[in-house]
N, CA, C and O of each residue as an XYZ file, in Angstrom:
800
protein
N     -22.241      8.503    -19.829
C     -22.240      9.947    -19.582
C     -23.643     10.505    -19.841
O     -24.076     10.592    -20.990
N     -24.258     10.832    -18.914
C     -25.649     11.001    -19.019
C     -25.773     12.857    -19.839
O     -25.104     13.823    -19.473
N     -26.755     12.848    -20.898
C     -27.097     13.749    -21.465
C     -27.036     15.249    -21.007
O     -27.550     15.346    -19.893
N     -26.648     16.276    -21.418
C     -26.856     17.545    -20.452
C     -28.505     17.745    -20.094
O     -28.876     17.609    -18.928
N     -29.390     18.051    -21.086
C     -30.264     17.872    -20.516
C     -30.581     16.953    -19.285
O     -31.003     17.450    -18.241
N     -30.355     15.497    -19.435
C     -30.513     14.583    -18.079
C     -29.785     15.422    -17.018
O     -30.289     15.554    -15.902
N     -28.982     15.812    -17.237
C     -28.160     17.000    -15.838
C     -28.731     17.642    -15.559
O     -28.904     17.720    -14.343
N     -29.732     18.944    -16.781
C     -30.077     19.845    -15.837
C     -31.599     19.093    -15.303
O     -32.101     19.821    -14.447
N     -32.263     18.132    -15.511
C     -33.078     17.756    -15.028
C     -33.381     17.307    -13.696
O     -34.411     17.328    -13.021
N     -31.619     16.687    -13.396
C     -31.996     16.177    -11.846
C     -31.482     17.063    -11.044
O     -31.664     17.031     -9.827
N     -30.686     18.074    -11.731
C     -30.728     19.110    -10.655
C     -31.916     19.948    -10.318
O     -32.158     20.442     -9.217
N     -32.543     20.034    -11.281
C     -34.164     20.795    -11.362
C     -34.710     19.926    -10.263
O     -34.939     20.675     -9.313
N     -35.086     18.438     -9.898
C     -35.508     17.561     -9.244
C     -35.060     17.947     -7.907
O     -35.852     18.160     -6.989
N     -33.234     18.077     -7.748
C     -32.995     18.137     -6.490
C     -33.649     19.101     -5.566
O     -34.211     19.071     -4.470
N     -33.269     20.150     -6.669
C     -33.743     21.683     -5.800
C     -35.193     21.586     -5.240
O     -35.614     22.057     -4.183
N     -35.985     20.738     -6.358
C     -37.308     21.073     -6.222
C     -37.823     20.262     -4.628
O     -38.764     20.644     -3.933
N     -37.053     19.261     -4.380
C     -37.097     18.163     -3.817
C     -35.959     18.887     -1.903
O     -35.745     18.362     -0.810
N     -35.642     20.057     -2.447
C     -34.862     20.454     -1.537
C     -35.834     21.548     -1.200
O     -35.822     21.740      0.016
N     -36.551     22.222     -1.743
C     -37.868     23.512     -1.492
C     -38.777     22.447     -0.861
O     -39.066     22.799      0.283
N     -39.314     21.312     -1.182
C     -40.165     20.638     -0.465
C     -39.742     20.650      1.676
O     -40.321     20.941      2.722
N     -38.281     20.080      1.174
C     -37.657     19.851      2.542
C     -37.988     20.772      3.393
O     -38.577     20.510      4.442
N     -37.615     22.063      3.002
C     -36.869     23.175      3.448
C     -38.436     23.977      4.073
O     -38.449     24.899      4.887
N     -39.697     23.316      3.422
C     -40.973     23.944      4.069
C     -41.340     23.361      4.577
O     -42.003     23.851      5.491
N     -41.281     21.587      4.497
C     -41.622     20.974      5.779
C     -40.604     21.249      7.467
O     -40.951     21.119      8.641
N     -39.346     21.645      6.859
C     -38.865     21.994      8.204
C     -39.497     23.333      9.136
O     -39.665     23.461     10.348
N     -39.808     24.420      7.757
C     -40.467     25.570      8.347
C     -41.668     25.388      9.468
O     -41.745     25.911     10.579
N     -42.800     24.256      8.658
C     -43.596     23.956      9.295
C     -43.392     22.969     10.692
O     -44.006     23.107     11.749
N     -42.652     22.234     10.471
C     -42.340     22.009     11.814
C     -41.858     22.945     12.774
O     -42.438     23.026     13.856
N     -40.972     23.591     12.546
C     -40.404     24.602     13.443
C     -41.472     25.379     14.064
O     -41.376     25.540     15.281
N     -42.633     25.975     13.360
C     -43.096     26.706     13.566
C     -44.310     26.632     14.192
O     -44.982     27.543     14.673
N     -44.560     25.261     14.129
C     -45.638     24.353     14.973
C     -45.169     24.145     16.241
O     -45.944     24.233     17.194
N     -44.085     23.899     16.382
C     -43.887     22.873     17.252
C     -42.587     23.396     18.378
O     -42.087     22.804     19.335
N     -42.298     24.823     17.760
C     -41.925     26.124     18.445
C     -39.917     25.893     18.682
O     -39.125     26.408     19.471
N     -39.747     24.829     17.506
C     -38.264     24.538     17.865
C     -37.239     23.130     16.740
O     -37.361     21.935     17.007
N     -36.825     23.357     16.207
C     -36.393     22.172     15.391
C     -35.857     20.948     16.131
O     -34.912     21.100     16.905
N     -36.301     19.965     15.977
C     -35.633     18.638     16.423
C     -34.740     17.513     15.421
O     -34.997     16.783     14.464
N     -33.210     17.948     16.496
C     -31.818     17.259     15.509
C     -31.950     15.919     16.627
O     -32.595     15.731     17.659
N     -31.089     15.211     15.919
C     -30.648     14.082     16.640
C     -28.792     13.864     16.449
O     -28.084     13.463     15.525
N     -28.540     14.332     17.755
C     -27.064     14.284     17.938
C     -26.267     12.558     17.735
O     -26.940     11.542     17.909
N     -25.014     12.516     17.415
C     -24.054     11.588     17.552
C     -22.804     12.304     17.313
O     -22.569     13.406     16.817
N     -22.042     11.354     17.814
C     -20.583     11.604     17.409
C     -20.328     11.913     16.089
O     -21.035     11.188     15.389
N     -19.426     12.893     15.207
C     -19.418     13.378     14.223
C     -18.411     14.327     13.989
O     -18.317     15.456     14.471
N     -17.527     13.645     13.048
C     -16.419     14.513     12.253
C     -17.285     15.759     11.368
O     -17.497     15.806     10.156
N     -17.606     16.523     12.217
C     -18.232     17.712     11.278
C     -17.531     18.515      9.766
O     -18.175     19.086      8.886
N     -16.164     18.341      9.839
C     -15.418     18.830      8.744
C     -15.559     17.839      7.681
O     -15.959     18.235      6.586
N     -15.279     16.573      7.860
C     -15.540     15.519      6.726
C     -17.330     15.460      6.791
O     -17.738     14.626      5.982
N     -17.940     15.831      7.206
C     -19.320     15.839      6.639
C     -20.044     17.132      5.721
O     -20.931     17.131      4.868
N     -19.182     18.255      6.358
C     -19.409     19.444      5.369
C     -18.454     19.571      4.126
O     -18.647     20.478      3.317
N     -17.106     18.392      3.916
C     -16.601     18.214      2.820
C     -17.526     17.857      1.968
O     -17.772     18.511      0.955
N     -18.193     16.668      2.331
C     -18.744     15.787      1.753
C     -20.378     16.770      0.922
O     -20.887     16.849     -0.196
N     -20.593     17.223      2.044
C     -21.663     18.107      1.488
C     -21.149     19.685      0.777
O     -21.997     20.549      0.555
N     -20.281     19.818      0.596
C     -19.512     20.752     -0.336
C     -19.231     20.187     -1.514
O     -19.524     20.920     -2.458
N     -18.695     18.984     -1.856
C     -18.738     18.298     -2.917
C     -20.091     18.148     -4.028
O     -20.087     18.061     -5.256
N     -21.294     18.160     -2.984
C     -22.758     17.968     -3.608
C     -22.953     19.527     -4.089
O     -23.697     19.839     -5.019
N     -22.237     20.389     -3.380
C     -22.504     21.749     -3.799
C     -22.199     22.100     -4.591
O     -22.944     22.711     -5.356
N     -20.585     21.839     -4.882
C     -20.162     21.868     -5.991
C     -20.653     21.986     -7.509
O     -20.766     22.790     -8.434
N     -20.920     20.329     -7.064
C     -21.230     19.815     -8.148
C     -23.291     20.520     -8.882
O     -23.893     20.785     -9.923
N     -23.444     20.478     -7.608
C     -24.855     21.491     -8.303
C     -24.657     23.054     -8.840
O     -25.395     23.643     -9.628
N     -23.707     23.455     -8.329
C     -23.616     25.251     -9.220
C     -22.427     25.040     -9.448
O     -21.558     25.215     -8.595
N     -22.150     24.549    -10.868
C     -20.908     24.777    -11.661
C     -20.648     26.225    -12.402
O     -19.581     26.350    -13.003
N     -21.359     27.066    -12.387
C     -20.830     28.110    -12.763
C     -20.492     29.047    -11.401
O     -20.310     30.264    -11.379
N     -20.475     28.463    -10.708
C     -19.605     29.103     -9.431
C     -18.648     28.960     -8.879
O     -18.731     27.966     -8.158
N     -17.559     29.523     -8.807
C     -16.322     29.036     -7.928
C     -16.501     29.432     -6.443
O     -16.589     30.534     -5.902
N     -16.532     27.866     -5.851
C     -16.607     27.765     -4.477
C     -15.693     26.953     -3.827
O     -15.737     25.751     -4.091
N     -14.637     27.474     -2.801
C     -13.441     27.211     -2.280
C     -14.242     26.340     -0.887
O     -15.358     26.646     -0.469
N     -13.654     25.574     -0.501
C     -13.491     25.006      1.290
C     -12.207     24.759      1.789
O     -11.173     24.500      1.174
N     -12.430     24.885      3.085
C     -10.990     24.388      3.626
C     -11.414     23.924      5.252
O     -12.492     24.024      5.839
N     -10.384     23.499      5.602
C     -10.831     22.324      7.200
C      -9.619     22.929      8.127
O      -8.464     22.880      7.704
N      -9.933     23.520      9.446
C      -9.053     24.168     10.281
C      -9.462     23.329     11.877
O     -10.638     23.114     12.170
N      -8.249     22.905     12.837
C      -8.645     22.263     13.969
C      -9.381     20.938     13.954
O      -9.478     20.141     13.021
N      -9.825     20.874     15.045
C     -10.427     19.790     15.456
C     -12.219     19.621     15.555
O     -12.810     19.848     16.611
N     -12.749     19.303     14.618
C     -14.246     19.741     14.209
C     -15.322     18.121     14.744
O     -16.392     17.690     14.314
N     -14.602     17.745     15.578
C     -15.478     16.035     16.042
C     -15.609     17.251     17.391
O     -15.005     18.154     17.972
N     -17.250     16.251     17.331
C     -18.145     16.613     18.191
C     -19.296     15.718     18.508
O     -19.303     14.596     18.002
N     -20.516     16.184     19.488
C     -22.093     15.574     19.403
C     -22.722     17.342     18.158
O     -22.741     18.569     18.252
N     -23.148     16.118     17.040
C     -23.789     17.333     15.914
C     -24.676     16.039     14.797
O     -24.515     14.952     14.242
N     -25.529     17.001     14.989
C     -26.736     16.053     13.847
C     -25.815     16.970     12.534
O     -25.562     18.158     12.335
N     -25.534     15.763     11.879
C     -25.035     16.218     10.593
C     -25.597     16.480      9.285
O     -25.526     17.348      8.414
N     -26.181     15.390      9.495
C     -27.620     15.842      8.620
C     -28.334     17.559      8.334
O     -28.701     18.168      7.329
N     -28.275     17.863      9.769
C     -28.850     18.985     10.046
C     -28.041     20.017      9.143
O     -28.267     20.562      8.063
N     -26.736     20.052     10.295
C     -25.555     21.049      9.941
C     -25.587     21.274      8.077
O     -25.520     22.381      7.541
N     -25.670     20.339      7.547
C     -25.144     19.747      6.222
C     -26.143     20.583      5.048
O     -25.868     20.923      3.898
N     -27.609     20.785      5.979
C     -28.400     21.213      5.433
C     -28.481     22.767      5.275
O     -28.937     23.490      4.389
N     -27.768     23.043      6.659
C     -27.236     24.173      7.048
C     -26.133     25.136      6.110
O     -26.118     26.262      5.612
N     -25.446     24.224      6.186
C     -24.257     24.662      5.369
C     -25.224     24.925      3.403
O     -24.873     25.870      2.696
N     -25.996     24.229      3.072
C     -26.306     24.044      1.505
C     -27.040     24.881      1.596
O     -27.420     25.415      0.554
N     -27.562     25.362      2.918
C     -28.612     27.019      2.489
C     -27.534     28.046      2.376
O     -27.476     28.868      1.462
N     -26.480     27.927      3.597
C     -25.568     29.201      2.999
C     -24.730     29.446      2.040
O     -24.410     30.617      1.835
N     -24.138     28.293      1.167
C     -24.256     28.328      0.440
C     -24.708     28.605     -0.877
O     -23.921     28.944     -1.761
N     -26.071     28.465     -1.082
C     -27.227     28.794     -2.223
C     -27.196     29.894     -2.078
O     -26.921     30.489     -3.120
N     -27.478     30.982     -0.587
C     -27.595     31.907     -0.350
C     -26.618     33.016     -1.391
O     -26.761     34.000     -2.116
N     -25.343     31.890     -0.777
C     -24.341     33.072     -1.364
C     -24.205     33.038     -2.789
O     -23.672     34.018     -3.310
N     -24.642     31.959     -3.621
C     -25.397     32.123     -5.002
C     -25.757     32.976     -5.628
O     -25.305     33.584     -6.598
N     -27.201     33.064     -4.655
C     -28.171     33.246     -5.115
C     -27.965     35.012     -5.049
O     -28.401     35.520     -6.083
N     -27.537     35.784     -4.305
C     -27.286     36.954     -3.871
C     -25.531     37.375     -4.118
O     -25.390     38.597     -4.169
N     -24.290     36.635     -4.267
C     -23.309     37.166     -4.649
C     -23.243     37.886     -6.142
O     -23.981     38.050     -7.114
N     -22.002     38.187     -5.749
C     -21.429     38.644     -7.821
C     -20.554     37.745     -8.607
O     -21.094     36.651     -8.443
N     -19.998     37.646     -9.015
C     -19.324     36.648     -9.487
C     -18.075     35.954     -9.034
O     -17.497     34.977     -9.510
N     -17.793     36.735     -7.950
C     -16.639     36.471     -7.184
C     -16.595     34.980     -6.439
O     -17.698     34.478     -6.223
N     -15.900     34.537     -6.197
C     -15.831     33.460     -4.998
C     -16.338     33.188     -3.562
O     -16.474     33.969     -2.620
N     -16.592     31.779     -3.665
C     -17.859     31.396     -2.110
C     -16.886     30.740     -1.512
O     -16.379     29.811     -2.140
N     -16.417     31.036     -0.246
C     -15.210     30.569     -0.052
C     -15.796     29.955      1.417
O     -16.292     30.823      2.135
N     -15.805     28.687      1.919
C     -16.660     27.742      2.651
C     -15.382     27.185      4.296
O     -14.664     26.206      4.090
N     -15.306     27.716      5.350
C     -14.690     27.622      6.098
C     -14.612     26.554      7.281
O     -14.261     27.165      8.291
N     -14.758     25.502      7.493
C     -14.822     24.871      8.911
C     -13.721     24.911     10.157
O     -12.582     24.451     10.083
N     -14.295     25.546     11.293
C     -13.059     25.510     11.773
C     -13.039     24.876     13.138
O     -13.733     25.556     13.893
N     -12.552     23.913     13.702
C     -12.646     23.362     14.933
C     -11.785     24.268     15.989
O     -10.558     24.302     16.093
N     -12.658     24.918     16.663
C     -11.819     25.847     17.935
C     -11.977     25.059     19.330
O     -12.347     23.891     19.212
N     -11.748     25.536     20.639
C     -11.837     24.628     21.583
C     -13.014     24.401     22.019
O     -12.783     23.520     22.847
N     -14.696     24.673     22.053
C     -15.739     24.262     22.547
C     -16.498     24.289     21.472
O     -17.675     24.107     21.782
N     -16.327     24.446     20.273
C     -17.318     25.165     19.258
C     -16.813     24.881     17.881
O     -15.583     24.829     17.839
N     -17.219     24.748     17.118
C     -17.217     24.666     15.521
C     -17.535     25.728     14.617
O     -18.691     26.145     14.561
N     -16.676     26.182     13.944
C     -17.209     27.624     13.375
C     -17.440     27.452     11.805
O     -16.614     27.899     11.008
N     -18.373     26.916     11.471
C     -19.154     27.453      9.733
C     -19.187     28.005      9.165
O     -20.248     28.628      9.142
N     -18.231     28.356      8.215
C     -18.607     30.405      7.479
C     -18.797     29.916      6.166
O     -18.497     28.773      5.821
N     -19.346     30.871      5.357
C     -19.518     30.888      4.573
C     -19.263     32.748      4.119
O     -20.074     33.536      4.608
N     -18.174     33.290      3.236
C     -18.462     34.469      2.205
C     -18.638     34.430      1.227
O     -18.461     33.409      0.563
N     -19.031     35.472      0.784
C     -19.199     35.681     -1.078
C     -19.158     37.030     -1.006
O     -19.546     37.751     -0.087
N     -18.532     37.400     -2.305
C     -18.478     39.328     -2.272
C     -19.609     39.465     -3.108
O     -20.211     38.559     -3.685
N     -19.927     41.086     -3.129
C     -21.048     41.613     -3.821
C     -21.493     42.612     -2.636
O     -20.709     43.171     -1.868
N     -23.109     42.751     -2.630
C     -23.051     44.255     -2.452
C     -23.093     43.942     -0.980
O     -23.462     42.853     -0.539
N     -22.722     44.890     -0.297
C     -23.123     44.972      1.784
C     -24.404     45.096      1.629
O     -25.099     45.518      0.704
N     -24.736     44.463      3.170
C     -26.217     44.254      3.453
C     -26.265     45.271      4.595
O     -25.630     45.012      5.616
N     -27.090     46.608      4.491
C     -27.170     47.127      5.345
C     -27.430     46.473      7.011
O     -28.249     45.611      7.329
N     -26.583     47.095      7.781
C     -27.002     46.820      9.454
C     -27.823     46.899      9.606
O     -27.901     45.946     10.381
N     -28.939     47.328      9.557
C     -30.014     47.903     10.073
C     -30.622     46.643      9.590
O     -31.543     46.332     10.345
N     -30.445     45.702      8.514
C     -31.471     45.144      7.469
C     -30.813     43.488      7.859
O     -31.297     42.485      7.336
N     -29.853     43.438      8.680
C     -29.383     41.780      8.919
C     -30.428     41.029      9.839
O     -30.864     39.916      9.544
N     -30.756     41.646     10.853
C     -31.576     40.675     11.410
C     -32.916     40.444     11.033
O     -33.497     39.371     11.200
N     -33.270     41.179     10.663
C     -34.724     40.389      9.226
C     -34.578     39.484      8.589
O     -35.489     38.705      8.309
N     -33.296     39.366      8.180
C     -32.879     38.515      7.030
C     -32.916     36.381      7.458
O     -32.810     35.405      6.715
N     -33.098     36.506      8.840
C     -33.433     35.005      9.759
C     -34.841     34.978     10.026
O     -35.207     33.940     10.576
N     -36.005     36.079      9.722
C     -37.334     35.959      9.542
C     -37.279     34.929      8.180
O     -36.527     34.820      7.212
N     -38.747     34.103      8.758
C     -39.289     33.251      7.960
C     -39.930     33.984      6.897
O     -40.700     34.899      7.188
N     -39.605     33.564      5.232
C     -40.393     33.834      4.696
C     -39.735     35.715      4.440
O     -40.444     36.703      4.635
N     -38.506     35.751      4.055
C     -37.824     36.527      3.816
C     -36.767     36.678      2.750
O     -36.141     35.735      2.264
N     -36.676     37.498      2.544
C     -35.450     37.631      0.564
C     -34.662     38.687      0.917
O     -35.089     39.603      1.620
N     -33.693     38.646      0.545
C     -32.632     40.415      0.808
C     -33.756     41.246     -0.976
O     -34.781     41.176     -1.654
N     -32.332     41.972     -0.758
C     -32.802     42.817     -2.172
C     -32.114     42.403     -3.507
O     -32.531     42.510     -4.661
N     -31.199     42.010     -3.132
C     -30.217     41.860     -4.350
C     -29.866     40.260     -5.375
O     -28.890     39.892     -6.030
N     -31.558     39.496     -4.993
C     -31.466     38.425     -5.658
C     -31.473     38.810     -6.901
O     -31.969     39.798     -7.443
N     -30.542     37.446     -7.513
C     -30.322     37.241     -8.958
C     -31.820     36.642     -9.708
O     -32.501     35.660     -9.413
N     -31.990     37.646    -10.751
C     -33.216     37.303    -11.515
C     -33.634     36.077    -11.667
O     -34.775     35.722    -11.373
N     -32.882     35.438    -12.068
C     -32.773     33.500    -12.065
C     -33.018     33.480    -10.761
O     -34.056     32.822    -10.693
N     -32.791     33.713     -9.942
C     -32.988     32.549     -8.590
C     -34.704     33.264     -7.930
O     -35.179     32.685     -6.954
N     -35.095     33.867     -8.229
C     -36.154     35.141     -8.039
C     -37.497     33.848     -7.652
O     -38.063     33.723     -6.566
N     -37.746     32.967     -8.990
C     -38.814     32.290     -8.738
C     -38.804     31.444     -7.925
O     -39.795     31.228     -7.227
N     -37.574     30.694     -7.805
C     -37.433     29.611     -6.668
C     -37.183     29.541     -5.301
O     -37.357     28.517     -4.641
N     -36.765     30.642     -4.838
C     -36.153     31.307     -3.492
C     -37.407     31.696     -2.850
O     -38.037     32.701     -3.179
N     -37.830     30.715     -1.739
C     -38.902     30.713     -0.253
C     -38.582     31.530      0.387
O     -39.467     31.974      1.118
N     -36.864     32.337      0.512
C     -36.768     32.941      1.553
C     -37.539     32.688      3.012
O     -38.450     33.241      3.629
N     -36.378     31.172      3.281
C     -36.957     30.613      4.538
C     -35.594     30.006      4.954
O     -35.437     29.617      6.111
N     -34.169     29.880      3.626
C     -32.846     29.110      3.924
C     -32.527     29.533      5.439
O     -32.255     28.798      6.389
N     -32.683     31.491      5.370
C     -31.606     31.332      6.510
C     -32.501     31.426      7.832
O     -31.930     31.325      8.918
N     -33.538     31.568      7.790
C     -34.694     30.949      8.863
C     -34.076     29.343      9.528
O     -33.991     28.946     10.691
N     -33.798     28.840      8.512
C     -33.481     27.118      8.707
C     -32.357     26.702      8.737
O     -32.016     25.532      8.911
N     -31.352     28.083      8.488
C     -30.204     28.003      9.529
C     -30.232     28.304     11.179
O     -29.822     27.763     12.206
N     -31.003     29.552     10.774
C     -30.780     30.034     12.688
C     -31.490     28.732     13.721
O     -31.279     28.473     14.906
N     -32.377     28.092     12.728
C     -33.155     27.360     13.483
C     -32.114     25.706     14.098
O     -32.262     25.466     15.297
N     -31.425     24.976     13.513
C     -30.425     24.150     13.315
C     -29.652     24.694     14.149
O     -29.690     24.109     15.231
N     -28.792     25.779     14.114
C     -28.084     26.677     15.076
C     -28.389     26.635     16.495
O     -27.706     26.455     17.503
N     -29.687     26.868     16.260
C     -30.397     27.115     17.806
C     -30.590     26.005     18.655
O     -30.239     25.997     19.835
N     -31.334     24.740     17.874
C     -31.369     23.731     18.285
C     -30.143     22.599     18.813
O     -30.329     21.617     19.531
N     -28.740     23.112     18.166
C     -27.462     22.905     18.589
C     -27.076     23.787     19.810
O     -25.878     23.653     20.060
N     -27.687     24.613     20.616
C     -27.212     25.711     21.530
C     -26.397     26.276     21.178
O     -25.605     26.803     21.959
N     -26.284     26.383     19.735
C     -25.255     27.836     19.165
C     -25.812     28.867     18.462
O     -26.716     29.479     19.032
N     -25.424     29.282     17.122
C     -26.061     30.853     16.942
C     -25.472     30.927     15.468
O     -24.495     30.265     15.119
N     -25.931     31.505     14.920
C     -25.363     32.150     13.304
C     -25.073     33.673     13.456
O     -25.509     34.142     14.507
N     -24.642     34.256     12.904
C     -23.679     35.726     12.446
C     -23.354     35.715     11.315
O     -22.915     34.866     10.539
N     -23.726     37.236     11.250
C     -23.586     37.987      9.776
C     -22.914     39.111      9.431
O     -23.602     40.126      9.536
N     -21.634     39.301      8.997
C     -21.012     40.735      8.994
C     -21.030     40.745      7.346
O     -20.681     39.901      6.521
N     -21.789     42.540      7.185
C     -21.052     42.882      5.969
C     -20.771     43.971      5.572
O     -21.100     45.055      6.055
N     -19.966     43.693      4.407
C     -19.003     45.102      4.583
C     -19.053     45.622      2.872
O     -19.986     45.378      2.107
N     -18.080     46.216      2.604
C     -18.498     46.651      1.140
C     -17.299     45.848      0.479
O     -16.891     46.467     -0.504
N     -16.508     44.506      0.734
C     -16.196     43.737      0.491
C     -16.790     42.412      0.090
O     -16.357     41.842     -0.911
N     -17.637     41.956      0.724
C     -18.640     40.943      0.616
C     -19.444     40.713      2.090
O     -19.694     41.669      2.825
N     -19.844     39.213      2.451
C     -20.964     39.351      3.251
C     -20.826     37.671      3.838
O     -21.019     36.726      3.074
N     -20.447     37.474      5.378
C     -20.092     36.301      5.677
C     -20.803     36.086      6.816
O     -21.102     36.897      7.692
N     -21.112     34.637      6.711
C     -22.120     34.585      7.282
C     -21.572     32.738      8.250
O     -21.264     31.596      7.910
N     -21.710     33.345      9.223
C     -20.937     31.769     10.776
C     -22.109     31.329     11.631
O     -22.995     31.989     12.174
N     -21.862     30.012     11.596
C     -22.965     29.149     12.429
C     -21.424     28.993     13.469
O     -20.252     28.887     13.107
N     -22.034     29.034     14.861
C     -20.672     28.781     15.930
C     -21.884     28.132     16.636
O     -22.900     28.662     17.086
N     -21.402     26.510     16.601
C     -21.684     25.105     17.115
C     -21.220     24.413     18.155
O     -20.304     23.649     17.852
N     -21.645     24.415     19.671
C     -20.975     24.066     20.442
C     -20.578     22.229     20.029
O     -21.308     21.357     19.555
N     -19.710     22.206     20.285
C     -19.158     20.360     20.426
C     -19.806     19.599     21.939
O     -19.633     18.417     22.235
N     -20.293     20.245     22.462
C     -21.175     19.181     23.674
C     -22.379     19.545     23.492
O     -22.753     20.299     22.593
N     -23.120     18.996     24.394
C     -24.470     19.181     24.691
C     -24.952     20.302     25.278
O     -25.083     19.999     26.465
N     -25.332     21.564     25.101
C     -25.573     22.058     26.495
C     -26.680     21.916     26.743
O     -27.492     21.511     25.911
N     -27.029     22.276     28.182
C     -28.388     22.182     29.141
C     -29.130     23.039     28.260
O     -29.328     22.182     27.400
N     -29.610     23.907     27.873
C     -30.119     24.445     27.032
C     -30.463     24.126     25.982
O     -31.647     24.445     25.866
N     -30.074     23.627     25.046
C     -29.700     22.997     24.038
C     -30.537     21.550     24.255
O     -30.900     21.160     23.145
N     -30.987     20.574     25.382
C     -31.387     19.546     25.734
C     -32.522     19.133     25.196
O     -32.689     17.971     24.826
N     -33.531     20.187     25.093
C     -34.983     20.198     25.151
C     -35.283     20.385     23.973
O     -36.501     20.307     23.807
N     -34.566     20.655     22.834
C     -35.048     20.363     20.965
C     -34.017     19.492     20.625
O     -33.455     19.667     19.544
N     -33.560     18.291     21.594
C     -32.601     17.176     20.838
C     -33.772     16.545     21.319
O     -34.343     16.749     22.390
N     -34.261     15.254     19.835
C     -35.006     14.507     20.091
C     -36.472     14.585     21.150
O     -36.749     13.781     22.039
N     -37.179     15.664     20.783
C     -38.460     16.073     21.009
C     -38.461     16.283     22.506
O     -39.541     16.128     23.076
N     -36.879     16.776     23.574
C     -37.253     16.946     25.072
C     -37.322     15.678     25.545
O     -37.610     15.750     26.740
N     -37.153     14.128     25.068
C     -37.737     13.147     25.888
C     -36.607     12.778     27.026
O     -35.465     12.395     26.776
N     -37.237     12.999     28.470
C     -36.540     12.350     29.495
C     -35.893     11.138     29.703
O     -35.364     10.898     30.788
């Protein structure tokens, strides 16, 4: 049973090791005008279990629910998604109240739907679509998370999103604040030209 200290250490490691990631993706994206996933076949619900479990287990003072709806196999870089899912997540961390992060997958008929809520305060309308600028923070981060937060997570969602030919969404209300990646399950033509760098 490894020491608490040894605990909070490699979580200190992960994160730190996850801020590294999370700016080399920026910089790619932003070079190179588009993120590049690499699709396969993929039970997307058992891969965002799996990466809910890692979530878990990194913010134990949070209660965070999942659940698996439909049919969620598809073409999806999981990797990607996975990474996807652990920013909205943190997000809802890093910015909820103490309430519950309640983590949704849902397989509908062309598309995969990702949510993620957490209650706490509404994010003004006016103020959501800033919030997918690079290099961006809402207002209502938690003092603790203040130094470590790039405000670039949900940059590196929309970007994953995009590169899947789907999209992220954000509604909030004075209930809490939920936030859906909707993932097509094929390829589209659109979608072609940031799988695997465009190559013919």
């Amino acid at each position: 049973q490894p020491l608490p200290e040894v605990g909070v250490l490699i979580r200190s490691g992960r994160r730190m090791a996850s801020r590294l990631d999370t700016l080399l993706q920026y910089n790619r994206a932003a070079l190179g005008g588009g993120m590049v996933i690499h699709r396969e076949r993929t039970d997307l619900g058992a891969a965002c279990a799996a990466e809910f479990e890692l979530l878990r287990a990194a913010n134990p003072a949070s209660r965070i629910e999942f659940e698996i709806a439909g049919d969620a196999m598809g073409q999806f870089d999981a990797s990607a998604v996975r990474e996807a899912l652990g920013n909205l997540v943190n997000n809802a961390v890093a910015y909820g109240d103490e309430g519950p992060i309640s983590v949704r997958v849902e397989g509908l008929v062309d598309v995969v739907s990702v949510q993620v809520f957490n209650t706490g305060h509404a994010i003004p309308a006016a103020k959501i679509p800033a919030l997918f600028n690079a290099l961006q923070r809402g207002d209502n981060l938690r003092p603790d998370e203040g130094r470590t937060s790039l405000g670039l997570g949900l940059f590196i969602v929309q970007q994953i999103a995009s590169a899947h030919g789907g999209d992220v969404r954000c509604e909030s209300a004075g209930t809490g604040t939920r936030f859906e990646m909707l993932l097509p399950k094929a390829v589209l033509p659109a979608a072609t030209s940031a799988i695997d760098g465009g190559a013919a």
